[in-house]
Amino acid sequence: MLCVTALVGVTGCGNDNEYNPPGANARVGQVLIRYAHIAQPPDGPWEKGDDVPLYTWLFNQGQTSDRLLGAETTVAGSVDIVNADGAVRGPVTLPPGKLVELENGRVHLMLRGLRRQIRGGDYVWITLRFERAGEIALQVHSQIPTYVDDDVTGVPGLTSPSPE
């Protein structure tokens, strides 16, 4: 029982006011969506044509399995469900009562062929499609990069201002 209690605290599946992780958080049917976000750009903005990872946690509160079938967005040519190595794979099974983490180094979503630049801090609309729970549109945040250049700003943790 301790394991279930720890899982509820981590996923925010109990009282949603106890823990609200950063990123887009939502519920569709019996599926909780937590921490949906676009990975931070590696060394500048994501550029037109780039393939961009999208990560999220999914928790099925239902009594039967569901599946993440796919996703859509207007900011990319397509969205694929991919393995850790980037190879396209099929739907993701969401067993009842289990946390499924779509993260770096695991199965995750990949926005293929960006149609425009996305900078850290930008928001984009993504529609997730589930077999039983249906569809939900989320405004997903592109993480703000954590890389800094202390020599340029003189203040730890601040990036240099963009030239005007």
PDB file of N, CA, C and O in Angstrom, residues 110-160:
ATOM      1  N   MET A 110       7.295  12.815 -30.676  1.00  0.00           N
ATOM      2  CA  MET A 110       8.261  13.597 -31.445  1.00  0.00           C
ATOM      3  C   MET A 110       7.509  14.438 -32.465  1.00  0.00           C
ATOM      4  O   MET A 110       6.782  13.913 -33.308  1.00  0.00           O
ATOM      5  N   LEU A 111       7.649  15.761 -32.336  1.00  0.00           N
ATOM      6  CA  LEU A 111       7.092  16.679 -33.335  1.00  0.00           C
ATOM      7  C   LEU A 111       8.061  16.670 -34.508  1.00  0.00           C
ATOM      8  O   LEU A 111       9.232  17.023 -34.345  1.00  0.00           O
ATOM      9  N   ARG A 112       7.595  16.243 -35.682  1.00  0.00           N
ATOM     10  CA  ARG A 112       8.460  16.089 -36.857  1.00  0.00           C
ATOM     11  C   ARG A 112       8.295  17.269 -37.800  1.00  0.00           C
ATOM     12  O   ARG A 112       7.176  17.656 -38.136  1.00  0.00           O
ATOM     13  N   GLY A 113       9.419  17.838 -38.219  1.00  0.00           N
ATOM     14  CA  GLY A 113       9.397  18.895 -39.221  1.00  0.00           C
ATOM     15  C   GLY A 113       8.679  20.145 -38.761  1.00  0.00           C
ATOM     16  O   GLY A 113       7.625  20.489 -39.297  1.00  0.00           O
ATOM     17  N   LEU A 114       9.276  20.842 -37.775  1.00  0.00           N
ATOM     18  CA  LEU A 114       8.650  22.085 -37.305  1.00  0.00           C
ATOM     19  C   LEU A 114       8.355  23.018 -38.467  1.00  0.00           C
ATOM     20  O   LEU A 114       9.156  23.137 -39.387  1.00  0.00           O
ATOM     21  N   ARG A 115       7.228  23.677 -38.393  1.00  0.00           N
ATOM     22  CA  ARG A 115       6.828  24.641 -39.426  1.00  0.00           C
ATOM     23  C   ARG A 115       7.262  26.068 -39.085  1.00  0.00           C
ATOM     24  O   ARG A 115       7.154  26.962 -39.918  1.00  0.00           O
ATOM     25  N   ARG A 116       7.706  26.259 -37.831  1.00  0.00           N
ATOM     26  CA  ARG A 116       8.173  27.571 -37.394  1.00  0.00           C
ATOM     27  C   ARG A 116       9.130  27.388 -36.231  1.00  0.00           C
ATOM     28  O   ARG A 116       9.208  26.329 -35.628  1.00  0.00           O
ATOM     29  N   GLN A 117       9.846  28.442 -35.911  1.00  0.00           N
ATOM     30  CA  GLN A 117      10.769  28.426 -34.789  1.00  0.00           C
ATOM     31  C   GLN A 117      10.003  28.336 -33.468  1.00  0.00           C
ATOM     32  O   GLN A 117       8.943  28.939 -33.318  1.00  0.00           O
ATOM     33  N   ILE A 118      10.552  27.583 -32.511  1.00  0.00           N
ATOM     34  CA  ILE A 118      10.008  27.524 -31.152  1.00  0.00           C
ATOM     35  C   ILE A 118      11.150  27.798 -30.193  1.00  0.00           C
ATOM     36  O   ILE A 118      12.157  27.095 -30.196  1.00  0.00           O
ATOM     37  N   ARG A 119      10.973  28.827 -29.389  1.00  0.00           N
ATOM     38  CA  ARG A 119      11.979  29.215 -28.400  1.00  0.00           C
ATOM     39  C   ARG A 119      11.548  28.714 -27.022  1.00  0.00           C
ATOM     40  O   ARG A 119      10.366  28.485 -26.782  1.00  0.00           O
ATOM     41  N   GLY A 120      12.500  28.593 -26.120  1.00  0.00           N
ATOM     42  CA  GLY A 120      12.173  28.283 -24.736  1.00  0.00           C
ATOM     43  C   GLY A 120      11.224  29.337 -24.203  1.00  0.00           C
ATOM     44  O   GLY A 120      11.471  30.531 -24.382  1.00  0.00           O
ATOM     45  N   GLY A 121      10.120  28.929 -23.609  1.00  0.00           N
ATOM     46  CA  GLY A 121       9.118  29.856 -23.099  1.00  0.00           C
ATOM     47  C   GLY A 121       7.895  29.965 -23.989  1.00  0.00           C
ATOM     48  O   GLY A 121       6.856  30.446 -23.546  1.00  0.00           O
ATOM     49  N   ASP A 122       8.004  29.526 -25.256  1.00  0.00           N
ATOM     50  CA  ASP A 122       6.847  29.551 -26.164  1.00  0.00           C
ATOM     51  C   ASP A 122       5.822  28.484 -25.775  1.00  0.00           C
ATOM     52  O   ASP A 122       6.157  27.500 -25.113  1.00  0.00           O
ATOM     53  N   TYR A 123       4.592  28.683 -26.227  1.00  0.00           N
ATOM     54  CA  TYR A 123       3.521  27.707 -26.047  1.00  0.00           C
ATOM     55  C   TYR A 123       3.021  27.258 -27.415  1.00  0.00           C
ATOM     56  O   TYR A 123       2.956  28.068 -28.338  1.00  0.00           O
ATOM     57  N   VAL A 124       2.661  25.979 -27.518  1.00  0.00           N
ATOM     58  CA  VAL A 124       2.059  25.460 -28.748  1.00  0.00           C
ATOM     59  C   VAL A 124       0.877  24.570 -28.374  1.00  0.00           C
ATOM     60  O   VAL A 124       0.827  23.999 -27.288  1.00  0.00           O
ATOM     61  N   TRP A 125      -0.083  24.466 -29.283  1.00  0.00           N
ATOM     62  CA  TRP A 125      -1.249  23.604 -29.061  1.00  0.00           C
ATOM     63  C   TRP A 125      -0.951  22.208 -29.583  1.00  0.00           C
ATOM     64  O   TRP A 125      -0.491  22.043 -30.710  1.00  0.00           O
ATOM     65  N   ILE A 126      -1.220  21.217 -28.748  1.00  0.00           N
ATOM     66  CA  ILE A 126      -1.060  19.802 -29.093  1.00  0.00           C
ATOM     67  C   ILE A 126      -2.373  19.104 -28.747  1.00  0.00           C
ATOM     68  O   ILE A 126      -2.937  19.332 -27.677  1.00  0.00           O
ATOM     69  N   THR A 127      -2.859  18.261 -29.647  1.00  0.00           N
ATOM     70  CA  THR A 127      -4.038  17.443 -29.360  1.00  0.00           C
ATOM     71  C   THR A 127      -3.591  16.005 -29.169  1.00  0.00           C
ATOM     72  O   THR A 127      -2.969  15.420 -30.066  1.00  0.00           O
ATOM     73  N   LEU A 128      -3.874  15.442 -27.993  1.00  0.00           N
ATOM     74  CA  LEU A 128      -3.580  14.042 -27.704  1.00  0.00           C
ATOM     75  C   LEU A 128      -4.839  13.221 -27.963  1.00  0.00           C
ATOM     76  O   LEU A 128      -5.940  13.645 -27.617  1.00  0.00           O
ATOM     77  N   ARG A 129      -4.664  12.040 -28.546  1.00  0.00           N
ATOM     78  CA  ARG A 129      -5.796  11.177 -28.903  1.00  0.00           C
ATOM     79  C   ARG A 129      -5.649   9.817 -28.203  1.00  0.00           C
ATOM     80  O   ARG A 129      -4.656   9.122 -28.395  1.00  0.00           O
ATOM     81  N   PHE A 130      -6.652   9.479 -27.397  1.00  0.00           N
ATOM     82  CA  PHE A 130      -6.666   8.223 -26.650  1.00  0.00           C
ATOM     83  C   PHE A 130      -7.773   7.318 -27.184  1.00  0.00           C
ATOM     84  O   PHE A 130      -8.808   7.806 -27.651  1.00  0.00           O
ATOM     85  N   GLU A 131      -7.572   6.019 -27.084  1.00  0.00           N
ATOM     86  CA  GLU A 131      -8.543   5.053 -27.595  1.00  0.00           C
ATOM     87  C   GLU A 131      -9.884   5.147 -26.865  1.00  0.00           C
ATOM     88  O   GLU A 131     -10.932   5.195 -27.495  1.00  0.00           O
ATOM     89  N   ARG A 132      -9.884   5.169 -25.554  1.00  0.00           N
ATOM     90  CA  ARG A 132     -11.123   5.207 -24.769  1.00  0.00           C
ATOM     91  C   ARG A 132     -11.463   6.611 -24.270  1.00  0.00           C
ATOM     92  O   ARG A 132     -12.609   7.009 -24.267  1.00  0.00           O
ATOM     93  N   ALA A 133     -10.470   7.330 -23.810  1.00  0.00           N
ATOM     94  CA  ALA A 133     -10.713   8.632 -23.179  1.00  0.00           C
ATOM     95  C   ALA A 133     -11.078   9.718 -24.185  1.00  0.00           C
ATOM     96  O   ALA A 133     -11.681  10.710 -23.825  1.00  0.00           O
ATOM     97  N   GLY A 134     -10.693   9.547 -25.445  1.00  0.00           N
ATOM     98  CA  GLY A 134     -11.003  10.543 -26.463  1.00  0.00           C
ATOM     99  C   GLY A 134      -9.836  11.482 -26.719  1.00  0.00           C
ATOM    100  O   GLY A 134      -8.685  11.116 -26.539  1.00  0.00           O
ATOM    101  N   GLU A 135     -10.148  12.708 -27.121  1.00  0.00           N
ATOM    102  CA  GLU A 135      -9.133  13.700 -27.474  1.00  0.00           C
ATOM    103  C   GLU A 135      -9.145  14.855 -26.498  1.00  0.00           C
ATOM    104  O   GLU A 135     -10.171  15.180 -25.917  1.00  0.00           O
ATOM    105  N   ILE A 136      -7.970  15.479 -26.391  1.00  0.00           N
ATOM    106  CA  ILE A 136      -7.856  16.703 -25.595  1.00  0.00           C
ATOM    107  C   ILE A 136      -6.792  17.590 -26.230  1.00  0.00           C
ATOM    108  O   ILE A 136      -5.740  17.121 -26.640  1.00  0.00           O
ATOM    109  N   ALA A 137      -7.099  18.886 -26.331  1.00  0.00           N
ATOM    110  CA  ALA A 137      -6.134  19.870 -26.822  1.00  0.00           C
ATOM    111  C   ALA A 137      -5.489  20.555 -25.623  1.00  0.00           C
ATOM    112  O   ALA A 137      -6.181  20.996 -24.705  1.00  0.00           O
ATOM    113  N   LEU A 138      -4.167  20.620 -25.637  1.00  0.00           N
ATOM    114  CA  LEU A 138      -3.406  21.222 -24.551  1.00  0.00           C
ATOM    115  C   LEU A 138      -2.512  22.331 -25.080  1.00  0.00           C
ATOM    116  O   LEU A 138      -1.929  22.199 -26.162  1.00  0.00           O
ATOM    117  N   GLN A 139      -2.367  23.378 -24.316  1.00  0.00           N
ATOM    118  CA  GLN A 139      -1.382  24.392 -24.630  1.00  0.00           C
ATOM    119  C   GLN A 139      -0.106  23.979 -23.901  1.00  0.00           C
ATOM    120  O   GLN A 139      -0.036  24.034 -22.670  1.00  0.00           O
ATOM    121  N   VAL A 140       0.896  23.528 -24.674  1.00  0.00           N
ATOM    122  CA  VAL A 140       2.111  22.931 -24.120  1.00  0.00           C
ATOM    123  C   VAL A 140       3.255  23.937 -24.171  1.00  0.00           C
ATOM    124  O   VAL A 140       3.484  24.599 -25.176  1.00  0.00           O
ATOM    125  N   HIS A 141       3.984  24.006 -23.084  1.00  0.00           N
ATOM    126  CA  HIS A 141       5.081  24.942 -22.893  1.00  0.00           C
ATOM    127  C   HIS A 141       6.398  24.353 -23.400  1.00  0.00           C
ATOM    128  O   HIS A 141       6.683  23.191 -23.155  1.00  0.00           O
ATOM    129  N   SER A 142       7.182  25.157 -24.086  1.00  0.00           N
ATOM    130  CA  SER A 142       8.554  24.783 -24.432  1.00  0.00           C
ATOM    131  C   SER A 142       9.426  25.237 -23.273  1.00  0.00           C
ATOM    132  O   SER A 142       9.421  26.414 -22.910  1.00  0.00           O
ATOM    133  N   GLN A 143      10.120  24.279 -22.663  1.00  0.00           N
ATOM    134  CA  GLN A 143      10.900  24.610 -21.477  1.00  0.00           C
ATOM    135  C   GLN A 143      11.884  25.736 -21.751  1.00  0.00           C
ATOM    136  O   GLN A 143      12.493  25.800 -22.812  1.00  0.00           O
ATOM    137  N   ILE A 144      12.041  26.582 -20.770  1.00  0.00           N
ATOM    138  CA  ILE A 144      13.026  27.656 -20.841  1.00  0.00           C
ATOM    139  C   ILE A 144      14.390  27.037 -20.573  1.00  0.00           C
ATOM    140  O   ILE A 144      14.561  26.304 -19.600  1.00  0.00           O
ATOM    141  N   PRO A 145      15.346  27.286 -21.454  1.00  0.00           N
ATOM    142  CA  PRO A 145      16.675  26.675 -21.294  1.00  0.00           C
ATOM    143  C   PRO A 145      17.316  27.031 -19.962  1.00  0.00           C
ATOM    144  O   PRO A 145      17.142  28.131 -19.450  1.00  0.00           O
ATOM    145  N   THR A 146      18.082  26.079 -19.430  1.00  0.00           N
ATOM    146  CA  THR A 146      18.775  26.305 -18.161  1.00  0.00           C
ATOM    147  C   THR A 146      20.235  26.662 -18.376  1.00  0.00           C
ATOM    148  O   THR A 146      20.932  26.946 -17.432  1.00  0.00           O
ATOM    149  N   TYR A 147      20.680  26.633 -19.630  1.00  0.00           N
ATOM    150  CA  TYR A 147      22.078  27.001 -19.869  1.00  0.00           C
ATOM    151  C   TYR A 147      22.232  28.507 -19.658  1.00  0.00           C
ATOM    152  O   TYR A 147      21.341  29.282 -19.931  1.00  0.00           O
ATOM    153  N   VAL A 148      23.368  28.909 -19.116  1.00  0.00           N
ATOM    154  CA  VAL A 148      23.610  30.317 -18.838  1.00  0.00           C
ATOM    155  C   VAL A 148      25.028  30.686 -19.251  1.00  0.00           C
ATOM    156  O   VAL A 148      25.894  29.846 -19.380  1.00  0.00           O
ATOM    157  N   ASP A 149      25.258  31.958 -19.431  1.00  0.00           N
ATOM    158  CA  ASP A 149      26.582  32.490 -19.715  1.00  0.00           C
ATOM    159  C   ASP A 149      26.862  33.561 -18.672  1.00  0.00           C
ATOM    160  O   ASP A 149      26.594  34.738 -18.880  1.00  0.00           O
ATOM    161  N   ASP A 150      27.369  33.124 -17.523  1.00  0.00           N
ATOM    162  CA  ASP A 150      27.615  34.050 -16.413  1.00  0.00           C
ATOM    163  C   ASP A 150      28.614  35.136 -16.785  1.00  0.00           C
ATOM    164  O   ASP A 150      28.566  36.247 -16.269  1.00  0.00           O
ATOM    165  N   ASP A 151      29.544  34.834 -17.702  1.00  0.00           N
ATOM    166  CA  ASP A 151      30.545  35.821 -18.101  1.00  0.00           C
ATOM    167  C   ASP A 151      29.908  37.000 -18.831  1.00  0.00           C
ATOM    168  O   ASP A 151      30.376  38.126 -18.727  1.00  0.00           O
ATOM    169  N   VAL A 152      28.854  36.747 -19.590  1.00  0.00           N
ATOM    170  CA  VAL A 152      28.218  37.814 -20.360  1.00  0.00           C
ATOM    171  C   VAL A 152      27.360  38.698 -19.469  1.00  0.00           C
ATOM    172  O   VAL A 152      27.371  39.919 -19.589  1.00  0.00           O
ATOM    173  N   THR A 153      26.598  38.090 -18.559  1.00  0.00           N
ATOM    174  CA  THR A 153      25.663  38.871 -17.749  1.00  0.00           C
ATOM    175  C   THR A 153      26.264  39.342 -16.441  1.00  0.00           C
ATOM    176  O   THR A 153      25.816  40.329 -15.869  1.00  0.00           O
ATOM    177  N   GLY A 154      27.264  38.604 -15.930  1.00  0.00           N
ATOM    178  CA  GLY A 154      27.844  38.936 -14.640  1.00  0.00           C
ATOM    179  C   GLY A 154      26.970  38.527 -13.478  1.00  0.00           C
ATOM    180  O   GLY A 154      27.308  38.730 -12.331  1.00  0.00           O
ATOM    181  N   VAL A 155      25.804  37.943 -13.772  1.00  0.00           N
ATOM    182  CA  VAL A 155      24.881  37.510 -12.726  1.00  0.00           C
ATOM    183  C   VAL A 155      24.590  36.031 -12.938  1.00  0.00           C
ATOM    184  O   VAL A 155      24.087  35.639 -13.981  1.00  0.00           O
ATOM    185  N   PRO A 156      24.944  35.173 -11.964  1.00  0.00           N
ATOM    186  CA  PRO A 156      24.681  33.743 -12.127  1.00  0.00           C
ATOM    187  C   PRO A 156      23.203  33.467 -12.373  1.00  0.00           C
ATOM    188  O   PRO A 156      22.346  34.059 -11.738  1.00  0.00           O
ATOM    189  N   GLY A 157      22.931  32.595 -13.341  1.00  0.00           N
ATOM    190  CA  GLY A 157      21.563  32.176 -13.611  1.00  0.00           C
ATOM    191  C   GLY A 157      20.830  33.031 -14.629  1.00  0.00           C
ATOM    192  O   GLY A 157      19.715  32.731 -14.982  1.00  0.00           O
ATOM    193  N   LEU A 158      21.430  34.117 -15.108  1.00  0.00           N
ATOM    194  CA  LEU A 158      20.766  34.962 -16.108  1.00  0.00           C
ATOM    195  C   LEU A 158      21.442  34.793 -17.466  1.00  0.00           C
ATOM    196  O   LEU A 158      22.669  34.725 -17.528  1.00  0.00           O
ATOM    197  N   THR A 159      20.664  34.739 -18.488  1.00  0.00           N
ATOM    198  CA  THR A 159      21.226  34.686 -19.835  1.00  0.00           C
ATOM    199  C   THR A 159      21.389  36.104 -20.350  1.00  0.00           C
ATOM    200  O   THR A 159      20.739  37.033 -19.878  1.00  0.00           O
ATOM    201  N   SER A 160      22.242  36.247 -21.328  1.00  0.00           N
ATOM    202  CA  SER A 160      22.491  37.583 -21.847  1.00  0.00           C
ATOM    203  C   SER A 160      21.257  38.084 -22.614  1.00  0.00           C
ATOM    204  O   SER A 160      20.539  37.292 -23.211  1.00  0.00           O
TER     205      SER A 160
END
